[in-house]
Every structure is written in structure tokens, then in C-alpha cells.
């Protein structure tokens, strides 16, 4: 499978188009997850960052997963400071979350 090289401005346009066309938060989460799986971490972060404030006060099944993949995206990009900040938020929201143990290994 050939992977296209896309510059940052094209990536931003892709994400902007997705955000304009898609209002369903679950669908956006799945798009962000697909970006993560395809190692397009900047796009994954853009999608998850868009979703985060919109699910802050509602209970959706994918919220914990969203934080997990956002943190991992920052880690994969070598942005440890951002990963730590997001991890601290995650720990407050999910003190006994399913990913606490795994994620804590990155921050020792």
C-alpha cells in the first residue's frame, strides 16, 4: 500500500473539511482513530482536540479511548510535554481508568 506524502497545509485542509462535513462526534472519533492507525498523528490530535470540549459534560463511551489515543499520538510525535499535560487530565477524569497502568509506563 503506497502512502501519500502530504504537506502540513494539505493536512490541515483535510482535517478542516472533515470537521465541516461531519458533526457526529462518534464518527469524528472513528476518523481520528483511523488517522492514528495510519500514523497521521497530527491529524488524529486535531480531531481529538476538536472533540474533547464537545464531550466534556456528556457521557460517551469513547471519551476515555479518545484521551488514550490523543496521548499516544503526542508520544509518537515526540511531544512529551503535551503528552504529560493530557495524561494529567486523563488521570483526573479516570483515576482508575483502563489505560492508567499502560500510560504511566511512558512517564516514569
PDB file of C-alpha atoms in Angstrom:
ATOM      1  CA  UNK A   1       0.000   0.000   0.000  1.00  0.00           C
ATOM      2  CA  UNK A   2       1.518   3.277  -1.117  1.00  0.00           C
ATOM      3  CA  UNK A   3       1.373   6.084   1.395  1.00  0.00           C
ATOM      4  CA  UNK A   4       0.998   9.585   0.011  1.00  0.00           C
ATOM      5  CA  UNK A   5       3.193  12.350   1.298  1.00  0.00           C
ATOM      6  CA  UNK A   6       1.006  15.248   2.337  1.00  0.00           C
ATOM      7  CA  UNK A   7       2.354  18.590   3.494  1.00  0.00           C
ATOM      8  CA  UNK A   8       1.080  20.298   6.639  1.00  0.00           C
ATOM      9  CA  UNK A   9      -1.197  22.769   4.850  1.00  0.00           C
ATOM     10  CA  UNK A  10      -2.873  19.968   2.894  1.00  0.00           C
ATOM     11  CA  UNK A  11      -3.285  18.004   6.140  1.00  0.00           C
ATOM     12  CA  UNK A  12      -4.928  20.986   7.783  1.00  0.00           C
ATOM     13  CA  UNK A  13      -7.271  21.367   4.814  1.00  0.00           C
ATOM     14  CA  UNK A  14      -8.217  17.692   5.042  1.00  0.00           C
ATOM     15  CA  UNK A  15      -8.999  17.996   8.746  1.00  0.00           C
ATOM     16  CA  UNK A  16     -10.904  21.264   8.226  1.00  0.00           C
ATOM     17  CA  UNK A  17     -13.049  19.647   5.524  1.00  0.00           C
ATOM     18  CA  UNK A  18     -13.783  16.675   7.776  1.00  0.00           C
ATOM     19  CA  UNK A  19     -14.783  18.960  10.651  1.00  0.00           C
ATOM     20  CA  UNK A  20     -17.070  20.990   8.365  1.00  0.00           C
ATOM     21  CA  UNK A  21     -18.765  17.923   6.913  1.00  0.00           C
ATOM     22  CA  UNK A  22     -19.031  15.718   9.989  1.00  0.00           C
ATOM     23  CA  UNK A  23     -20.981  16.731  13.075  1.00  0.00           C
ATOM     24  CA  UNK A  24     -21.467  13.295  14.610  1.00  0.00           C
ATOM     25  CA  UNK A  25     -18.925  13.030  17.444  1.00  0.00           C
ATOM     26  CA  UNK A  26     -18.732   9.244  17.296  1.00  0.00           C
ATOM     27  CA  UNK A  27     -17.971   9.383  13.594  1.00  0.00           C
ATOM     28  CA  UNK A  28     -15.315  12.032  14.238  1.00  0.00           C
ATOM     29  CA  UNK A  29     -13.763   9.807  16.905  1.00  0.00           C
ATOM     30  CA  UNK A  30     -13.584   6.937  14.407  1.00  0.00           C
ATOM     31  CA  UNK A  31     -11.956   9.249  11.852  1.00  0.00           C
ATOM     32  CA  UNK A  32      -9.405  10.336  14.467  1.00  0.00           C
ATOM     33  CA  UNK A  33      -8.753   6.708  15.304  1.00  0.00           C
ATOM     34  CA  UNK A  34      -8.209   5.932  11.623  1.00  0.00           C
ATOM     35  CA  UNK A  35      -5.690   8.788  11.420  1.00  0.00           C
ATOM     36  CA  UNK A  36      -3.910   7.315  14.449  1.00  0.00           C
ATOM     37  CA  UNK A  37      -3.788   3.823  12.917  1.00  0.00           C
ATOM     38  CA  UNK A  38      -2.460   5.329   9.671  1.00  0.00           C
ATOM     39  CA  UNK A  39       0.261   7.102  11.715  1.00  0.00           C
ATOM     40  CA  UNK A  40      -1.130  10.534  10.846  1.00  0.00           C
ATOM     41  CA  UNK A  41      -0.734  11.661  14.441  1.00  0.00           C
ATOM     42  CA  UNK A  42      -1.089  15.407  13.808  1.00  0.00           C
ATOM     43  CA  UNK A  43      -4.464  14.817  12.178  1.00  0.00           C
ATOM     44  CA  UNK A  44      -5.529  12.467  14.963  1.00  0.00           C
ATOM     45  CA  UNK A  45      -4.654  15.119  17.551  1.00  0.00           C
ATOM     46  CA  UNK A  46      -6.552  17.783  15.588  1.00  0.00           C
ATOM     47  CA  UNK A  47      -9.677  15.626  15.534  1.00  0.00           C
ATOM     48  CA  UNK A  48      -9.431  14.567  19.188  1.00  0.00           C
ATOM     49  CA  UNK A  49      -8.754  18.164  20.272  1.00  0.00           C
ATOM     50  CA  UNK A  50     -11.884  19.245  18.428  1.00  0.00           C
ATOM     51  CA  UNK A  51     -13.988  16.535  20.079  1.00  0.00           C
ATOM     52  CA  UNK A  52     -12.678  16.991  23.630  1.00  0.00           C
ATOM     53  CA  UNK A  53     -14.548  20.172  24.655  1.00  0.00           C
ATOM     54  CA  UNK A  54     -17.707  18.903  22.965  1.00  0.00           C
ATOM     55  CA  UNK A  55     -17.854  15.752  25.097  1.00  0.00           C
ATOM     56  CA  UNK A  56     -16.680  17.376  28.319  1.00  0.00           C
ATOM     57  CA  UNK A  57     -20.087  17.374  30.005  1.00  0.00           C
ATOM     58  CA  UNK A  58     -21.652  14.357  28.349  1.00  0.00           C
ATOM     59  CA  UNK A  59     -21.120  10.663  28.852  1.00  0.00           C
ATOM     60  CA  UNK A  60     -19.989   8.973  25.660  1.00  0.00           C
ATOM     61  CA  UNK A  61     -18.445   5.534  25.544  1.00  0.00           C
ATOM     62  CA  UNK A  62     -15.414   6.629  23.512  1.00  0.00           C
ATOM     63  CA  UNK A  63     -14.247   9.533  25.707  1.00  0.00           C
ATOM     64  CA  UNK A  64     -11.624   7.544  27.618  1.00  0.00           C
ATOM     65  CA  UNK A  65     -10.357   5.999  24.375  1.00  0.00           C
ATOM     66  CA  UNK A  66     -10.124   9.460  22.837  1.00  0.00           C
ATOM     67  CA  UNK A  67      -7.766  10.604  25.600  1.00  0.00           C
ATOM     68  CA  UNK A  68      -5.730   7.411  25.276  1.00  0.00           C
ATOM     69  CA  UNK A  69      -5.131   7.805  21.548  1.00  0.00           C
ATOM     70  CA  UNK A  70      -4.513  11.524  21.851  1.00  0.00           C
ATOM     71  CA  UNK A  71      -1.836  10.907  24.494  1.00  0.00           C
ATOM     72  CA  UNK A  72      -0.249   8.178  22.374  1.00  0.00           C
ATOM     73  CA  UNK A  73      -0.273  10.487  19.354  1.00  0.00           C
ATOM     74  CA  UNK A  74       1.688  13.115  21.278  1.00  0.00           C
ATOM     75  CA  UNK A  75       4.115  10.411  22.423  1.00  0.00           C
ATOM     76  CA  UNK A  76       4.588   9.118  18.856  1.00  0.00           C
ATOM     77  CA  UNK A  77       5.351  12.675  17.702  1.00  0.00           C
ATOM     78  CA  UNK A  78       7.907  13.101  20.488  1.00  0.00           C
ATOM     79  CA  UNK A  79       5.837  15.835  22.145  1.00  0.00           C
ATOM     80  CA  UNK A  80       6.282  14.551  25.666  1.00  0.00           C
ATOM     81  CA  UNK A  81       5.309  17.819  27.376  1.00  0.00           C
ATOM     82  CA  UNK A  82       1.919  17.818  25.641  1.00  0.00           C
ATOM     83  CA  UNK A  83       1.521  14.103  26.356  1.00  0.00           C
ATOM     84  CA  UNK A  84       2.163  14.696  30.063  1.00  0.00           C
ATOM     85  CA  UNK A  85      -0.393  17.530  30.204  1.00  0.00           C
ATOM     86  CA  UNK A  86      -3.040  15.392  28.544  1.00  0.00           C
ATOM     87  CA  UNK A  87      -2.121  12.424  30.766  1.00  0.00           C
ATOM     88  CA  UNK A  88      -2.672  14.569  33.878  1.00  0.00           C
ATOM     89  CA  UNK A  89      -6.150  15.481  32.606  1.00  0.00           C
ATOM     90  CA  UNK A  90      -6.819  11.813  31.855  1.00  0.00           C
ATOM     91  CA  UNK A  91      -5.760  10.749  35.388  1.00  0.00           C
ATOM     92  CA  UNK A  92      -8.132  13.285  36.961  1.00  0.00           C
ATOM     93  CA  UNK A  93     -11.044  12.139  34.826  1.00  0.00           C
ATOM     94  CA  UNK A  94     -10.277   8.410  35.058  1.00  0.00           C
ATOM     95  CA  UNK A  95      -8.318   7.753  38.288  1.00  0.00           C
ATOM     96  CA  UNK A  96      -8.820   4.014  37.843  1.00  0.00           C
ATOM     97  CA  UNK A  97      -9.047   4.095  34.058  1.00  0.00           C
ATOM     98  CA  UNK A  98      -8.299   1.096  31.920  1.00  0.00           C
ATOM     99  CA  UNK A  99      -5.197   2.755  30.406  1.00  0.00           C
ATOM    100  CA  UNK A 100      -3.620   4.213  33.576  1.00  0.00           C
ATOM    101  CA  UNK A 101      -1.095   1.435  34.059  1.00  0.00           C
ATOM    102  CA  UNK A 102      -0.028   1.309  30.413  1.00  0.00           C
ATOM    103  CA  UNK A 103       0.257   5.079  30.042  1.00  0.00           C
ATOM    104  CA  UNK A 104       2.098   5.558  33.335  1.00  0.00           C
ATOM    105  CA  UNK A 105       4.963   3.469  31.918  1.00  0.00           C
ATOM    106  CA  UNK A 106       5.659   6.273  29.420  1.00  0.00           C
ATOM    107  CA  UNK A 107       6.038   8.887  32.143  1.00  0.00           C
ATOM    108  CA  UNK A 108       8.383   7.261  34.652  1.00  0.00           C
TER     109      UNK A 108
END
